[in-house]
Coordinates of C-alpha atoms in Angstrom, one line a residue:
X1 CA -4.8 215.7 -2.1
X2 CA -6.3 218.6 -1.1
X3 CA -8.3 217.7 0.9
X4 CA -4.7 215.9 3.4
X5 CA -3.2 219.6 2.5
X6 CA -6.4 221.0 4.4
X7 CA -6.1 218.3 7.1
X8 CA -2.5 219.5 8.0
X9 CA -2.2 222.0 10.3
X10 CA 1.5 223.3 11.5
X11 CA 1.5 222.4 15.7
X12 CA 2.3 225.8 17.3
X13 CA 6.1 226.2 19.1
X14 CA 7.6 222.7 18.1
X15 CA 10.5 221.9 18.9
X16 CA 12.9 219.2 17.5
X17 CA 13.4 216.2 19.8
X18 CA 17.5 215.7 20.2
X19 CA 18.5 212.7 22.0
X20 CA 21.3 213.9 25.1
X21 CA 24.0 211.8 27.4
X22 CA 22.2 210.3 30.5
X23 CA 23.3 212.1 33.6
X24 CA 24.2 209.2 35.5
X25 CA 27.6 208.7 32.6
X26 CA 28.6 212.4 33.8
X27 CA 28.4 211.4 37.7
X28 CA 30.2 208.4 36.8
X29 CA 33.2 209.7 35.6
X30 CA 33.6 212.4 38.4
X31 CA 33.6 209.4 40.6
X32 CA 35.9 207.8 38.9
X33 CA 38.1 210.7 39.0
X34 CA 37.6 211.1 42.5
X35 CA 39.0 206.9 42.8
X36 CA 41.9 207.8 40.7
X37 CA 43.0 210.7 42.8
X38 CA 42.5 208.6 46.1
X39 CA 44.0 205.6 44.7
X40 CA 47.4 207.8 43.8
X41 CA 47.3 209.4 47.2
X42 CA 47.0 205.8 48.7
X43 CA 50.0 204.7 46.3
X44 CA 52.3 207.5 46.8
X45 CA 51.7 207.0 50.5
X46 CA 52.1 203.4 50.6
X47 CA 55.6 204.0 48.5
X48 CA 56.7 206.5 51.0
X49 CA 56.3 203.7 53.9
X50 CA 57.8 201.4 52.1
X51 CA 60.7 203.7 51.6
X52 CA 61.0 204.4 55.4
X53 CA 60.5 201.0 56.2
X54 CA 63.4 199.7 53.7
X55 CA 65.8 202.7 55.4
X56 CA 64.8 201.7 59.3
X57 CA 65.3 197.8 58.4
X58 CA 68.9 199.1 56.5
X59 CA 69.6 200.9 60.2
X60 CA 68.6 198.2 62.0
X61 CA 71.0 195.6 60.1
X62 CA 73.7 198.3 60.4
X63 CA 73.0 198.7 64.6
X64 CA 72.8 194.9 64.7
X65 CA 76.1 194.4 62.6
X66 CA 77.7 196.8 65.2
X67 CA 76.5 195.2 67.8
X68 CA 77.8 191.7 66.9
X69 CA 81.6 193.5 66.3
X70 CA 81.1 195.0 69.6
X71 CA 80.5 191.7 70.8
X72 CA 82.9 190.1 69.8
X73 CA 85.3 192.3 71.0
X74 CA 84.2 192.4 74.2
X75 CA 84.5 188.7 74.2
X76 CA 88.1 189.1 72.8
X77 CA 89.3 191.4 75.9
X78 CA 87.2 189.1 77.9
X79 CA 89.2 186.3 76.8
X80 CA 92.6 188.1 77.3
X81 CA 91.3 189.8 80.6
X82 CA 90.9 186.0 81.8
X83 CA 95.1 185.1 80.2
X84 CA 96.8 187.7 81.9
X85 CA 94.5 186.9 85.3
X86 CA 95.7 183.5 85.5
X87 CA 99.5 184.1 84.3
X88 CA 99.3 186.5 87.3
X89 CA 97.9 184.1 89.8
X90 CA 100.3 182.0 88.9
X91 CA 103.5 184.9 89.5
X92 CA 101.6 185.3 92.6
X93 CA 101.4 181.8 93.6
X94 CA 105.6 181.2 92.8
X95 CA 106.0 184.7 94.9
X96 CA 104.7 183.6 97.7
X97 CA 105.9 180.3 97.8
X98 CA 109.5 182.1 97.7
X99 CA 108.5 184.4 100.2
X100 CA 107.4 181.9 102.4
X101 CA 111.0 179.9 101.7
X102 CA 112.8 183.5 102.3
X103 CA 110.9 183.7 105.4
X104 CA 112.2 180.7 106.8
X105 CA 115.9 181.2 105.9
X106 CA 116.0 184.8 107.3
X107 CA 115.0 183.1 110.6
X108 CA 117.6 180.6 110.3
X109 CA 120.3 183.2 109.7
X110 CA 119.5 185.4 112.2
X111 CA 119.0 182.3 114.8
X112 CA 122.3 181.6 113.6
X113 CA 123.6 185.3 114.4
X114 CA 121.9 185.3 117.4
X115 CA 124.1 182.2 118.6
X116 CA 127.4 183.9 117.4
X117 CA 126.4 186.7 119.6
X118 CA 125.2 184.7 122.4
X119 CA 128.3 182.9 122.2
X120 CA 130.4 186.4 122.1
X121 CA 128.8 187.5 125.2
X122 CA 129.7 184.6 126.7
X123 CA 133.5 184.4 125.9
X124 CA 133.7 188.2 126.7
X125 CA 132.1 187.9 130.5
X126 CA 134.3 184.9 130.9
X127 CA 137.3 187.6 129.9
X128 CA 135.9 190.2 132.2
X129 CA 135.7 187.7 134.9
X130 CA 139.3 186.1 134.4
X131 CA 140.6 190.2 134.2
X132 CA 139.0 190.9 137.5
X133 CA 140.5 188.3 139.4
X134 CA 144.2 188.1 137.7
X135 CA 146.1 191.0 137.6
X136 CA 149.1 189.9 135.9
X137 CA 150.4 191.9 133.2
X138 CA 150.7 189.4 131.1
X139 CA 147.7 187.3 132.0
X140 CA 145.9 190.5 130.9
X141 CA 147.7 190.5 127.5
X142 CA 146.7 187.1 126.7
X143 CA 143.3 187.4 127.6
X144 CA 143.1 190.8 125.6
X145 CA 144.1 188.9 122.3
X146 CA 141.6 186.0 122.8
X147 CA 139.0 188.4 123.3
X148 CA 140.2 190.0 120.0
X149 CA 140.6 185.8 117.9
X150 CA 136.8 186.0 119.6
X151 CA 135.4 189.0 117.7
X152 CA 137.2 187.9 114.8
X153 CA 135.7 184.9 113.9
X154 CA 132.2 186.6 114.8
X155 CA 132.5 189.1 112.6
X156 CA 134.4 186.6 110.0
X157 CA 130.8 184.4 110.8
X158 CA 128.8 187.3 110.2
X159 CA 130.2 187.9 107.0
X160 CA 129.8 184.3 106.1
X161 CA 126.4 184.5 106.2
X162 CA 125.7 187.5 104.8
X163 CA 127.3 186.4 101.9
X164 CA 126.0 183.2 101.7
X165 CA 122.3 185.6 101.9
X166 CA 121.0 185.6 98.2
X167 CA 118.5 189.0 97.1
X168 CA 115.8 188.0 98.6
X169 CA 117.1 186.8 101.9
X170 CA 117.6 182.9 100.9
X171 CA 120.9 180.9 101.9
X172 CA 122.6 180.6 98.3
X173 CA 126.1 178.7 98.2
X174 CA 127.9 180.5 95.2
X175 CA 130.9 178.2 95.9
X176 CA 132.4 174.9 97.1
X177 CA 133.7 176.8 100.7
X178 CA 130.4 178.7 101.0
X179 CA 128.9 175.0 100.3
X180 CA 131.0 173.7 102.8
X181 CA 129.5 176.0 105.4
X182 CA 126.2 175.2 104.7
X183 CA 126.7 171.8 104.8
X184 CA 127.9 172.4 108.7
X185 CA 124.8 174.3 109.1
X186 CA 123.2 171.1 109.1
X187 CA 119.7 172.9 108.1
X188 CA 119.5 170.5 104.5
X189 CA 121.7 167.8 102.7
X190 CA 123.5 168.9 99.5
X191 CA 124.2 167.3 96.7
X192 CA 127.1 169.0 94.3
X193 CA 126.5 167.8 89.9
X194 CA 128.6 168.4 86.9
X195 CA 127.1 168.1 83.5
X196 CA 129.3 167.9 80.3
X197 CA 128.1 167.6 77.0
X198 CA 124.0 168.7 76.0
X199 CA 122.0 165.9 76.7
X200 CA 123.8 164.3 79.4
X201 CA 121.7 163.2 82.8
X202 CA 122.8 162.6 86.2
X203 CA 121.0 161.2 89.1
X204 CA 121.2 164.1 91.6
X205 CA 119.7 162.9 95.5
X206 CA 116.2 161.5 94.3
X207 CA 116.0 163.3 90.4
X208 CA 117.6 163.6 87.5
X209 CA 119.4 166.9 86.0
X210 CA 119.8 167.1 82.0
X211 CA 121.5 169.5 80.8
X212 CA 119.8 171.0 77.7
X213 CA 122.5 174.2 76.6
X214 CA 125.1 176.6 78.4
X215 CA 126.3 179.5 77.6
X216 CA 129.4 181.0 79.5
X217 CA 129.0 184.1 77.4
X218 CA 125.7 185.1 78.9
X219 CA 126.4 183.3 81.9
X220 CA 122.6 181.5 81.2
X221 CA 121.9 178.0 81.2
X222 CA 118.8 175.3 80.9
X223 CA 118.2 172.6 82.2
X224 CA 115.7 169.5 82.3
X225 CA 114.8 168.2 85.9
X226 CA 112.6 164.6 86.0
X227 CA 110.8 164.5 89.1
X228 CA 108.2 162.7 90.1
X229 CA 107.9 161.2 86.7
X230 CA 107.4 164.7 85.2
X231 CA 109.8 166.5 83.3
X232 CA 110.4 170.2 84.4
X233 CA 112.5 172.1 81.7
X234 CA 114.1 175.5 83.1
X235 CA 115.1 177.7 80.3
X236 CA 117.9 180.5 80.1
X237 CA 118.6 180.4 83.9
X238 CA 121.4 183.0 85.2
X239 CA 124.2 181.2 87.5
X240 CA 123.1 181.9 91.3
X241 CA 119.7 182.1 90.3
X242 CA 117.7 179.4 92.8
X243 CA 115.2 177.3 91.2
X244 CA 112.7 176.2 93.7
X245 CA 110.2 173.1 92.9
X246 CA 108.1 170.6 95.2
X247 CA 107.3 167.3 94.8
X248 CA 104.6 165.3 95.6
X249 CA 103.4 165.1 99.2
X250 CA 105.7 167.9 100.7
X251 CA 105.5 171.2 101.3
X252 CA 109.3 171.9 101.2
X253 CA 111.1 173.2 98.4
X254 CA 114.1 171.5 96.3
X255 CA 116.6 173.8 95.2
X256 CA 118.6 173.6 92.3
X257 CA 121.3 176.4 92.2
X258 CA 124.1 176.5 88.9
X259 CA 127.5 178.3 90.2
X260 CA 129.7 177.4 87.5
X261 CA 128.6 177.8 83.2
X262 CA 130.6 176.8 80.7
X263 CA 129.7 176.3 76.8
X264 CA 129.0 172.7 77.2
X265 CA 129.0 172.3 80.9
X266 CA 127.7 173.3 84.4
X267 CA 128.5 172.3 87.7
X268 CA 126.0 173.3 90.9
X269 CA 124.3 171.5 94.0
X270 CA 120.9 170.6 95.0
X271 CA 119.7 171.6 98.3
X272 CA 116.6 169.0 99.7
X273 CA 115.2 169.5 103.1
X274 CA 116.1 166.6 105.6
X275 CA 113.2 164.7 106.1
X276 CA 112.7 164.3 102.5
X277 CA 116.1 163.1 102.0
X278 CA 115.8 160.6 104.9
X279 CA 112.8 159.4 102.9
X280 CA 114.8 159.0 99.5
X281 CA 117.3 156.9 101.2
X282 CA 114.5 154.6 102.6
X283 CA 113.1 154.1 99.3
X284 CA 116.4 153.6 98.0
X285 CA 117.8 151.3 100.4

């Protein structure tokens, strides 16, 4: 026992052994800080794209939704642009077939003046001649009024046909007697109509005319015409007013003119050029 107590001898500047944390646990959490940090950055930044991207796709919906309404509006006035085009081709196309129809009567009239004045001028030499070689007294007085029955019935012709000369410059008869005169004319046959009753037809020339309403109030009426196997209806048609249609294979114009409206009836003429009435009597006959 003593002899282990002398054996023992106290180790000089000892120093307890306490176990520590590895260093590598303390870099491993720093690291794992710094991934955090990173891996927030990288999240918030990702959400902040995502956010941008949601509000570019929301424009872009918006800008394409416009669009489409733009679209179709353009294709709307488009559409319309096209209507009123064609409804005024076809104004265009009846203007200048009345023009062309004016055109024609205007030279007829004045042909017809022309001859009235031609005629005049005649009569009037032959009155100058006669006065130069009679000297009668009386001769001269007789002469003097047939020079005056002359002028007359030029200027009773001239008023005739202006008369007879519609708005825009076509040969209307508004009348029987201013019918009458036309017919003389000899320029186209006429054929005078009475309907009574709505729904009543007549065979006028190489068509039918049905009468569809009247009214003497408004001085308007409508009409159904059957040419050609088509049926043309003319609605709320003043009384004078010319209504000009063609049928197939000629480049004349019928004209259908009303002079007389009543509440149930109307009374007028069709006007045909003369080698198409020639041609509905061959057919006929």
């Amino acid at each position: 026992m003593n002899d282990e107590r002398d054996n023992f001898q106290p180790v000089d500047n000892f120093q307890p052994v306490i176990e520590g944390t590895p260093r590598w646990m303390g870099l491993a959490v720093v690291a794992l800080a710094v991934l955090s940090l990173v891996g927030i950055g990288m999240a918030w930044n990702a959400n902040s794209h995502a956010h941008d991207a949601a509000q570019a796709l929301a424009t872009q919906s918006t800008q394409s939704k416009t669009f489409q309404q733009n679209q179709e509006q353009l294709t709307q006035r488009l559409a319309q642009a096209e209507q009123t085009n064609a409804q005024m081709q076809g104004e265009l196309n009846l203007v200048s077939d009345k023009l062309k129809l004016t055109q024609g009567q205007v030279t007829i009239a004045r042909n017809q003046v022309k001859k009235e004045r031609a005629d005049y001028t005649k009569k009037l030499s032959d009155v100058e001649n006669t006065l130069a070689t009679k000297a009668s007294a009386d001769d001269v007085k007789a002469i003097g009024t047939d020079v005056n029955g002359v002028k007359t019935d030029l200027d009773a012709t001239k008023g005739n046909l202006q008369a007879l000369r519609g708005e825009h410059g076509e040969l209307i008869a508004r009348n029987h007697e201013e019918l009458e005169q036309l017919k003389r004319m000899g320029e186209r046959d006429y054929f005078e109509f009475t309907l009574s009753g709505k729904g009543q037809k007549q065979h006028v020339g190489s068509m039918q005319v049905e009468l569809r309403g009247a009214s003497a109030k408004k001085h308007q009426f409508t009409v159904a015409l059957y040419v050609d196997d088509m049926r043309l209806e003319k609605k709320n048609k003043a009384i004078n007013e010319p209504i000009y249609f063609y049928t197939n294979g000629s480049h004349q114009a019928m004209e259908l003119v009303v002079n007389k409206v009543a509440d149930k009836s109307i009374t007028g003429y069709l006007s045909v050029p003369k080698a198409m009435a020639a041609s509905a009597k061959a057919a006929t006959n």
